[in-house]
PDB file of C-alpha atoms and ligand atoms in Angstrom:
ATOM      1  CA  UNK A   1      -7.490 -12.515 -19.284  1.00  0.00           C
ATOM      2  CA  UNK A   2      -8.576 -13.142 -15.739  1.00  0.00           C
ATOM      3  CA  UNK A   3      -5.749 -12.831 -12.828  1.00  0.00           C
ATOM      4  CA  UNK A   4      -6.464 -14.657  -9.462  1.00  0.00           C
ATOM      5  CA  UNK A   5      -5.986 -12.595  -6.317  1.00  0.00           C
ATOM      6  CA  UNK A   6      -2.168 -13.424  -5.456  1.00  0.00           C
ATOM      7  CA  UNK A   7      -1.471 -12.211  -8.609  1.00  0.00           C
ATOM      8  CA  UNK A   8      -3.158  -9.036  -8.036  1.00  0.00           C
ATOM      9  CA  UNK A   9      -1.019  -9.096  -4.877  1.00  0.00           C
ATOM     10  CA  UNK A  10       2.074 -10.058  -5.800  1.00  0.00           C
ATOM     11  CA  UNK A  11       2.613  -8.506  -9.330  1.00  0.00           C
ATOM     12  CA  UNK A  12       3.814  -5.067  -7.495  1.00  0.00           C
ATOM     13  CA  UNK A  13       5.000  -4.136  -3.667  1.00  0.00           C
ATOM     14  CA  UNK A  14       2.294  -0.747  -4.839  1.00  0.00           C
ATOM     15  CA  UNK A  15      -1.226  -0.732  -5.870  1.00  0.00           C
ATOM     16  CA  UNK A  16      -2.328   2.672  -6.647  1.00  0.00           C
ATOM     17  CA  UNK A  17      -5.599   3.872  -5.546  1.00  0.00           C
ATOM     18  CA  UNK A  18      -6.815   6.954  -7.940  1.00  0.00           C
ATOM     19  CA  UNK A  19      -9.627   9.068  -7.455  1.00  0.00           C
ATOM     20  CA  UNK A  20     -10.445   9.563 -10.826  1.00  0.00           C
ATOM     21  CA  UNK A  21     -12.583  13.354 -11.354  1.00  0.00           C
ATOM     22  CA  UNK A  22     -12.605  13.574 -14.880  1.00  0.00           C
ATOM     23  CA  UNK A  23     -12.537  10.847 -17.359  1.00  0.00           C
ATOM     24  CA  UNK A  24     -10.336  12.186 -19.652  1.00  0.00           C
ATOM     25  CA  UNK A  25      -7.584  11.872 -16.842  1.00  0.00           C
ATOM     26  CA  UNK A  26      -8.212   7.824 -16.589  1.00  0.00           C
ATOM     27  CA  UNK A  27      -6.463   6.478 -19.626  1.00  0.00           C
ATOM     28  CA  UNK A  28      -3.113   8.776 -19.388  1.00  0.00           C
ATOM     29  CA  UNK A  29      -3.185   8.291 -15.754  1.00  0.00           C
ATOM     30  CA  UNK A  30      -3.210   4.368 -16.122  1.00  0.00           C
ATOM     31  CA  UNK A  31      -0.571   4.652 -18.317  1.00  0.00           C
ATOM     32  CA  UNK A  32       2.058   7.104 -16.765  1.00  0.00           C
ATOM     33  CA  UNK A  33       1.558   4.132 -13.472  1.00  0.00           C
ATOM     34  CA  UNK A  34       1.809   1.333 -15.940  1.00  0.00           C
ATOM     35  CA  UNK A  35       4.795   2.876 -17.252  1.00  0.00           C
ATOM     36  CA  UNK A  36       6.530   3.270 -13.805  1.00  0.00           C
ATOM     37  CA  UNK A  37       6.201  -0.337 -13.239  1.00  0.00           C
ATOM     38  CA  UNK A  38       2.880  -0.127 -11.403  1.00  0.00           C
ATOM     39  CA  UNK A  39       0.609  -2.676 -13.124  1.00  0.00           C
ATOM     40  CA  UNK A  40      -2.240  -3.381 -10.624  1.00  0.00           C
ATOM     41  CA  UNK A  41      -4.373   0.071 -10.707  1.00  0.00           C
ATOM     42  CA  UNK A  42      -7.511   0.584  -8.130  1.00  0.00           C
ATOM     43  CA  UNK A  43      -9.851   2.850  -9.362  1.00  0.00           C
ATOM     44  CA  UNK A  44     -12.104   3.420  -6.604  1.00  0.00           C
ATOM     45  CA  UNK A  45     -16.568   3.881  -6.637  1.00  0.00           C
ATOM     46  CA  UNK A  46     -16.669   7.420  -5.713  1.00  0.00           C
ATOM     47  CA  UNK A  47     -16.620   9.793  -8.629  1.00  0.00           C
ATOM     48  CA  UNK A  48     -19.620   9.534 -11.174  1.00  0.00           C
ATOM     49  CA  UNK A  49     -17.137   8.574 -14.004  1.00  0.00           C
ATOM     50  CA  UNK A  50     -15.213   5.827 -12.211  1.00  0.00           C
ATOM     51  CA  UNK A  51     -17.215   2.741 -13.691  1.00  0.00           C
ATOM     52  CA  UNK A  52     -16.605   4.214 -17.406  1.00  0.00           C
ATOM     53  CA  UNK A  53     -12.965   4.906 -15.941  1.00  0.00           C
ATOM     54  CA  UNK A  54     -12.360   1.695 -15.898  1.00  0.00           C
ATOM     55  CA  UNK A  55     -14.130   0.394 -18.783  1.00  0.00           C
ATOM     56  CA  UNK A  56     -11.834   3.044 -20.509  1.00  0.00           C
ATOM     57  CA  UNK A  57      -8.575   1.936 -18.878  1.00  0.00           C
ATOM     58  CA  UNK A  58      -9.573  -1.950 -19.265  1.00  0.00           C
ATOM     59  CA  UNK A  59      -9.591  -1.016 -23.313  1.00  0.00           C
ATOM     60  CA  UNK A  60      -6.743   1.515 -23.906  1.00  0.00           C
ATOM     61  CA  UNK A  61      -3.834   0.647 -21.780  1.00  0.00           C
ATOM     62  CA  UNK A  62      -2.561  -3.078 -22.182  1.00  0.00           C
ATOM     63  CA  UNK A  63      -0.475  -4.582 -19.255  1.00  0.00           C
ATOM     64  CA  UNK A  64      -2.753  -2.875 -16.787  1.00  0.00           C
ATOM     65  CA  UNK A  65      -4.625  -5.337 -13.722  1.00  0.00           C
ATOM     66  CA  UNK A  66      -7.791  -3.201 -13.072  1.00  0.00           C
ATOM     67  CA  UNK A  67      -9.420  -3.130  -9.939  1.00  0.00           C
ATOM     68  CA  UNK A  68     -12.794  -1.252  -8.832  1.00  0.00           C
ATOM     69  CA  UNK A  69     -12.273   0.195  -4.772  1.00  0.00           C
ATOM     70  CA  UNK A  70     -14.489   1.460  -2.608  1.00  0.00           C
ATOM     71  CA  UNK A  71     -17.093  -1.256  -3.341  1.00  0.00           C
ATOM     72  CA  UNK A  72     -19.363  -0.848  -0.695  1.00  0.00           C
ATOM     73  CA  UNK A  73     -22.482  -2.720  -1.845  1.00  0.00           C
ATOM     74  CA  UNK A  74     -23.649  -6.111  -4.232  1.00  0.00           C
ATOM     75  CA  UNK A  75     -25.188  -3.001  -6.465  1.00  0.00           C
ATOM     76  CA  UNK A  76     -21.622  -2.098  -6.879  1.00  0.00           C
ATOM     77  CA  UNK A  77     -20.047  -5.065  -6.760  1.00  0.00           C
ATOM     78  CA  UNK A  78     -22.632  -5.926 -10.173  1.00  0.00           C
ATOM     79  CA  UNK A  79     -21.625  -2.890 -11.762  1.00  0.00           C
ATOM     80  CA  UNK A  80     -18.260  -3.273 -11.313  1.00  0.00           C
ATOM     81  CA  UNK A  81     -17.831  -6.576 -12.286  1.00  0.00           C
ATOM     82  CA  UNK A  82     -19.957  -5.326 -15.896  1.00  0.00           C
ATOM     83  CA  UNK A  83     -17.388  -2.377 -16.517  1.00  0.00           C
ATOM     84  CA  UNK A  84     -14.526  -5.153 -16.587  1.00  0.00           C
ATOM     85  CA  UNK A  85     -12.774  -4.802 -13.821  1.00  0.00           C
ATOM     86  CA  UNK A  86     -10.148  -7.551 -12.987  1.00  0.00           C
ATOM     87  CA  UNK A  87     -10.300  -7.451  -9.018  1.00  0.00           C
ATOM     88  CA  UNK A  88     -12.353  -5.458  -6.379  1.00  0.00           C
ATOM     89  CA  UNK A  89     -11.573  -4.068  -3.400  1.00  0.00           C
ATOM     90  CA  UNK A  90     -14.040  -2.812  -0.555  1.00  0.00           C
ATOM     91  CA  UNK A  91     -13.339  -1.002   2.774  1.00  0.00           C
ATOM     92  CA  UNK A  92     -14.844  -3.736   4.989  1.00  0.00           C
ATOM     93  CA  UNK A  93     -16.892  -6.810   4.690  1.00  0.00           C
ATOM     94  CA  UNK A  94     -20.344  -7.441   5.030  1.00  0.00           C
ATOM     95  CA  UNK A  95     -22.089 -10.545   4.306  1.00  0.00           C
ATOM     96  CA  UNK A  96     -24.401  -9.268   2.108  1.00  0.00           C
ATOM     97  CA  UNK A  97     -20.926  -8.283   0.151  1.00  0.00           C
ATOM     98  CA  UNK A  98     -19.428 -11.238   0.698  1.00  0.00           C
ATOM     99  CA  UNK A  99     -22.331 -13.881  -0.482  1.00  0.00           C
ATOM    100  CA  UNK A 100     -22.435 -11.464  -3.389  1.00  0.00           C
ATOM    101  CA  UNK A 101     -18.472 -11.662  -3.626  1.00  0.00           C
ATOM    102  CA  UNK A 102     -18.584 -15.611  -3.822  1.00  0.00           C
ATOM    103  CA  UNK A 103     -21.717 -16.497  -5.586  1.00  0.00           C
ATOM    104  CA  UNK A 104     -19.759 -14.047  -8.678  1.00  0.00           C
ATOM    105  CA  UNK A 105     -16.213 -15.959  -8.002  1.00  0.00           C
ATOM    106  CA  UNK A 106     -14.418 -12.153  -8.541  1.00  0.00           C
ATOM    107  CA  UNK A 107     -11.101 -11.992  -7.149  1.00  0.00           C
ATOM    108  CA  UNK A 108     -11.463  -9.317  -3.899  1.00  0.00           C
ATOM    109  CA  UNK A 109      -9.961  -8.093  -1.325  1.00  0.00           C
ATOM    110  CA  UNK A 110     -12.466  -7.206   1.546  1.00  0.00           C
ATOM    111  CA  UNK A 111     -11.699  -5.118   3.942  1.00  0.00           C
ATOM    112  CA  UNK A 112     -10.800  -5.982   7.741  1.00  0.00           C
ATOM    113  CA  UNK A 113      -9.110  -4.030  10.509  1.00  0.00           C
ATOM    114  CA  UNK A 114      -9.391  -6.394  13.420  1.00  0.00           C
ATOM    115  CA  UNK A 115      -8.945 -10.165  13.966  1.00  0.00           C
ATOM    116  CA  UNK A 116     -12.638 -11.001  14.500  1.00  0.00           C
ATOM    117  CA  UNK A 117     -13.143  -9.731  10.927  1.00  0.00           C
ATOM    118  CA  UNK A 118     -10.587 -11.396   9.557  1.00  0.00           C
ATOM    119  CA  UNK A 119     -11.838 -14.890  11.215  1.00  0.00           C
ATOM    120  CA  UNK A 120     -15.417 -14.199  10.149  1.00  0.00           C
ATOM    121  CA  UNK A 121     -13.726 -14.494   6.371  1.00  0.00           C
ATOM    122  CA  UNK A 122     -11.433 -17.182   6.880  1.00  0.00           C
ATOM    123  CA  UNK A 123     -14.500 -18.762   8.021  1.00  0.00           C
ATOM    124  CA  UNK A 124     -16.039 -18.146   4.124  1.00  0.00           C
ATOM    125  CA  UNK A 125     -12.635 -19.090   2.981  1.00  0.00           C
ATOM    126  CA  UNK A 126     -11.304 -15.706   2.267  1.00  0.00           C
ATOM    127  CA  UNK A 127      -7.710 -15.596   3.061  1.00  0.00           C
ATOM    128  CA  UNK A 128      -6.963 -12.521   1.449  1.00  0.00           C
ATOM    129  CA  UNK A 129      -7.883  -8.754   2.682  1.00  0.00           C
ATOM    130  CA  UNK A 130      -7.376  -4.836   2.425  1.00  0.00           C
ATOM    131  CA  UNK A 131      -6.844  -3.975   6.353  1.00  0.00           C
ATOM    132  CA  UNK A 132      -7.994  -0.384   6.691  1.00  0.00           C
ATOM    133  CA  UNK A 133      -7.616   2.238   7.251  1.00  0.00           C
ATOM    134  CA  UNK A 134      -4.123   0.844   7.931  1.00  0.00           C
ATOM    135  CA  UNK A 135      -2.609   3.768  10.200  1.00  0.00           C
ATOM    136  CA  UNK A 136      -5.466   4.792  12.094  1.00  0.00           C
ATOM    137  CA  UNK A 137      -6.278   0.985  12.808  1.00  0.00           C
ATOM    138  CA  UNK A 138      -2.370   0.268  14.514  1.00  0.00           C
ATOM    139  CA  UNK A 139      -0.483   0.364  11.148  1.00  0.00           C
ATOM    140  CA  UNK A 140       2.613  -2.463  11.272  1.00  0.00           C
ATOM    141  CA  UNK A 141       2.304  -3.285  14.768  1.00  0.00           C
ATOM    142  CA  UNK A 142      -0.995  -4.370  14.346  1.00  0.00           C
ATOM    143  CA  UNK A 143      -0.330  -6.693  11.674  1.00  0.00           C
ATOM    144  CA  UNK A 144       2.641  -7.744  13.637  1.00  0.00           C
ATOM    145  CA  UNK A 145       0.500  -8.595  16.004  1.00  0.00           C
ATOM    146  CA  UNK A 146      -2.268 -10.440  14.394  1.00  0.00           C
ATOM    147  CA  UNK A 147       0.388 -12.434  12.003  1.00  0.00           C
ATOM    148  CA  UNK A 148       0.804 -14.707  15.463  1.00  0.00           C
ATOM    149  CA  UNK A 149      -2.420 -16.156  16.163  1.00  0.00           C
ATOM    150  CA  UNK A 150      -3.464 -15.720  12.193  1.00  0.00           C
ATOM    151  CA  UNK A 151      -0.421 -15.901   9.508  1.00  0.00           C
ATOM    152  CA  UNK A 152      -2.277 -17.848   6.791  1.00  0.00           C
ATOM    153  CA  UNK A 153      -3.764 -14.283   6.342  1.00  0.00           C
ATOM    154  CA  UNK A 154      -1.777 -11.946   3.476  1.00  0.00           C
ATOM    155  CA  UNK A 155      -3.126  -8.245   3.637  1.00  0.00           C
ATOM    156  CA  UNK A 156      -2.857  -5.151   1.701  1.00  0.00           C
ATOM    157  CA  UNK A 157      -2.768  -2.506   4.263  1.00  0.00           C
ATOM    158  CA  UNK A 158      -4.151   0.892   2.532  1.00  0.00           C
ATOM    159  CA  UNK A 159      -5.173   4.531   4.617  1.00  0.00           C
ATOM    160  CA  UNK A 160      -2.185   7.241   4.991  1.00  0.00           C
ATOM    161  CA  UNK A 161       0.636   4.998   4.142  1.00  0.00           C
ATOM    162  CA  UNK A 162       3.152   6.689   1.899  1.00  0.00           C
ATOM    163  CA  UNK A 163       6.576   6.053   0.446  1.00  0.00           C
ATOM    164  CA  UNK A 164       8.388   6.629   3.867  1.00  0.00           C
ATOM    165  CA  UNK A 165       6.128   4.168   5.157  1.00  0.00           C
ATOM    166  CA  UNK A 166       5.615   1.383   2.583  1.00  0.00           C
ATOM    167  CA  UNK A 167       8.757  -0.041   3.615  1.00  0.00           C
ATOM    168  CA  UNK A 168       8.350  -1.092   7.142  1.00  0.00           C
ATOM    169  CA  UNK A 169       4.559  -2.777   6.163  1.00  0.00           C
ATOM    170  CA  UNK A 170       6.270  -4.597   3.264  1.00  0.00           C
ATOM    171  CA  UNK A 171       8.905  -6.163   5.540  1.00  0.00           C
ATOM    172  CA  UNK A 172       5.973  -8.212   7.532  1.00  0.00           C
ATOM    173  CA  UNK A 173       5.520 -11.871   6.387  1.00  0.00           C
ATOM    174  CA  UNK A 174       1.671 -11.077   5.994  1.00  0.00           C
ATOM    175  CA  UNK A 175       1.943  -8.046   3.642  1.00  0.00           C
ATOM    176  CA  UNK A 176       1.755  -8.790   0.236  1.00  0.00           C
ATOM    177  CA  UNK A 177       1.654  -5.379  -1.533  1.00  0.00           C
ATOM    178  CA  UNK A 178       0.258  -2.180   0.068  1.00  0.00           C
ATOM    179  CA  UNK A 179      -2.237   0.773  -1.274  1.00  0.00           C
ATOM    180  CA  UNK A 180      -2.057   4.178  -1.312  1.00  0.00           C
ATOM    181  CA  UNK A 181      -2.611   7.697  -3.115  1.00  0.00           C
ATOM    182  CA  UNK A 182       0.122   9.181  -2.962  1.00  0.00           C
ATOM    183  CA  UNK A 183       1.259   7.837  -6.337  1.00  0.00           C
ATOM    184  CA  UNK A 184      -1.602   9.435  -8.125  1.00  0.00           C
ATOM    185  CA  UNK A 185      -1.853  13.185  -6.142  1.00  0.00           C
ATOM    186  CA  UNK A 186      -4.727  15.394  -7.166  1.00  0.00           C
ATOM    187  CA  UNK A 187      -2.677  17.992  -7.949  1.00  0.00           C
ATOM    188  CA  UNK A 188      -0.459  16.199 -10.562  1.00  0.00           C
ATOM    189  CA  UNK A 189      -3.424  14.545 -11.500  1.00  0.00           C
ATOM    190  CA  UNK A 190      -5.231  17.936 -12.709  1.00  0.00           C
ATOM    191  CA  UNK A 191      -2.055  19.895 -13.943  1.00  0.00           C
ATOM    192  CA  UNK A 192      -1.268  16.480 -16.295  1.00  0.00           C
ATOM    193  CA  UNK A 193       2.118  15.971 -14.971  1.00  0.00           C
ATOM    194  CA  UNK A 194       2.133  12.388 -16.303  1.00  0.00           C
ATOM    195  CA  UNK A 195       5.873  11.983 -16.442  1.00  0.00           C
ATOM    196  CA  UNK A 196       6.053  13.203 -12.439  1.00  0.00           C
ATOM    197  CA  UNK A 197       3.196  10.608 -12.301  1.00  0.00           C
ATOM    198  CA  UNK A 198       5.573   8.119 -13.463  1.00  0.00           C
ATOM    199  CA  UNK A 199       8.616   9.054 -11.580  1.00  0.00           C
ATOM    200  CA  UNK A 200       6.365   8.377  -7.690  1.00  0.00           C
ATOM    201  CA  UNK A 201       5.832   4.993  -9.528  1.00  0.00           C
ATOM    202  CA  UNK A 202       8.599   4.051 -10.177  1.00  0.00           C
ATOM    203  CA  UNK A 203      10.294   5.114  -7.033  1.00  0.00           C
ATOM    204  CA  UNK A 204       7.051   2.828  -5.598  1.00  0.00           C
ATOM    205  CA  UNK A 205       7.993   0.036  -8.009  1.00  0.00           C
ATOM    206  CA  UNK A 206      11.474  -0.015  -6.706  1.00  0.00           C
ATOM    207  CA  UNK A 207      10.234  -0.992  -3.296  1.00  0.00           C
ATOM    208  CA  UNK A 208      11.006  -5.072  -2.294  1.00  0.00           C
ATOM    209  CA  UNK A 209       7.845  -7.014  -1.338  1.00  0.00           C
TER     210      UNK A 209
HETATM  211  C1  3PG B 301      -8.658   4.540   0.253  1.00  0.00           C
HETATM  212  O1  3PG B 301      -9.474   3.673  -0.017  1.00  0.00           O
HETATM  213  O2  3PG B 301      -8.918   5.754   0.374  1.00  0.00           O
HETATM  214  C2  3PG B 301      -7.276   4.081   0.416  1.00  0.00           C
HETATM  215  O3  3PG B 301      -7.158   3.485   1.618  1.00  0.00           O
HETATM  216  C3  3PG B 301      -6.265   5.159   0.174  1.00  0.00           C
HETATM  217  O4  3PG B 301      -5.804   5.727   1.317  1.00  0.00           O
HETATM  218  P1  3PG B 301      -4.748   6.942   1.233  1.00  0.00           P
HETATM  219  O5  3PG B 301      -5.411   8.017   0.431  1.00  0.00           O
HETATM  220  O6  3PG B 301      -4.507   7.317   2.663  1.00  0.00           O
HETATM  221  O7  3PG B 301      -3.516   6.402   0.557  1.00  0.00           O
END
């Protein structure tokens, strides 16, 4: 099944990133999110098992969107694409990335965090973007800001948002979803606390976008 980026978007106001250290954490992971009502998982490029992660996830937990973040290069775009993932997301945009990005037709979300990087996509006929790191790069009045001279844009906003936050980027007409870690904390994350795991998603899931 093949999902085209709105629905990766839209299907929850939370997409998940997770760090994923140990494979063996992936598949009960996925599911304690899926189960919370968290569907669209990003498992980002920056642990040596993340590519089999999601090869794992993509075959054990039904109902899940997959997504490969942190993909920084046409190398990784490749291999991400060949582990299954459904989506990709990177933390800016090239156009080495971006030819790559199109000639592949893979839903993505490229990343932007100012309004001449988000016209040098709508200009390839991306519409759709991570803005990061959200916080650090003006947060919601930033996006406020650029929604007037550019609101055929919809972002996900990801980088030190967190459930106190969500709220106040979800309430913009140009937010579709954000992404964050907090769902997925290391320290749950090693100790197994899956049904803790589950209860931050669903408290995520309960969030209007
Ligand atoms: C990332 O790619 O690291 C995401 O932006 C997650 O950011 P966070 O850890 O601040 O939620």
């Amino acid at each position: 099944m093949s999902y085209s980026i709105d629905q990766v978007m839209t299907s929850a106001p939370v997409m998940p990133v997770m760090v994923i250290e140990h494979l063996e954490h992936a598949v009960p992971l996925a599911k304690a999110l899926v189960a919370g009502g968290l569907p669209v998982l990003e498992i980002t490029l920056r642990t040596p098992c993340a590519l089999e992660a999601i090869s794992a996830i993509k075959a054990a937990v039904p109902g899940a969107i997959v997504g490969a973040g942190t993909v920084n290069t046409p190398e990784l775009l490749d291999a991400a694409v060949a582990a299954g993932s459904d989506f990709l997301v990177s933390p800016g945009s090239t156009p080495a990335l971006i030819d790559k990005a199109l000639a592949v037709g893979v839903p993505m979300l490229p990343g932007v965090c100012t309004p001449s990087e988000a016209m040098a996509l709508l200009e390839r006929g991306i519409s759709r973007m991570k803005f990061f790191p959200a916080e650090a790069a003006g947060g919601v009045d930033m996006l406020k800001s650029i929604y007037g001279p550019l609101p055929q844009i919809k972002f996900c906003p990801t980088g030190g948002i967190n459930l106190a936050k969500a709220p106040s980027y979800l309430a913009l007409p140009n937010i579709a979803c954000v992404g964050g870690s907090w769902i997925a904390p290391k320290d749950l994350v090693e100790a197994g606390k899956w049904d803790e795991i589950t209860a931050l998603a669903a408290e995520a899931a309960a969030l209007a976008n």
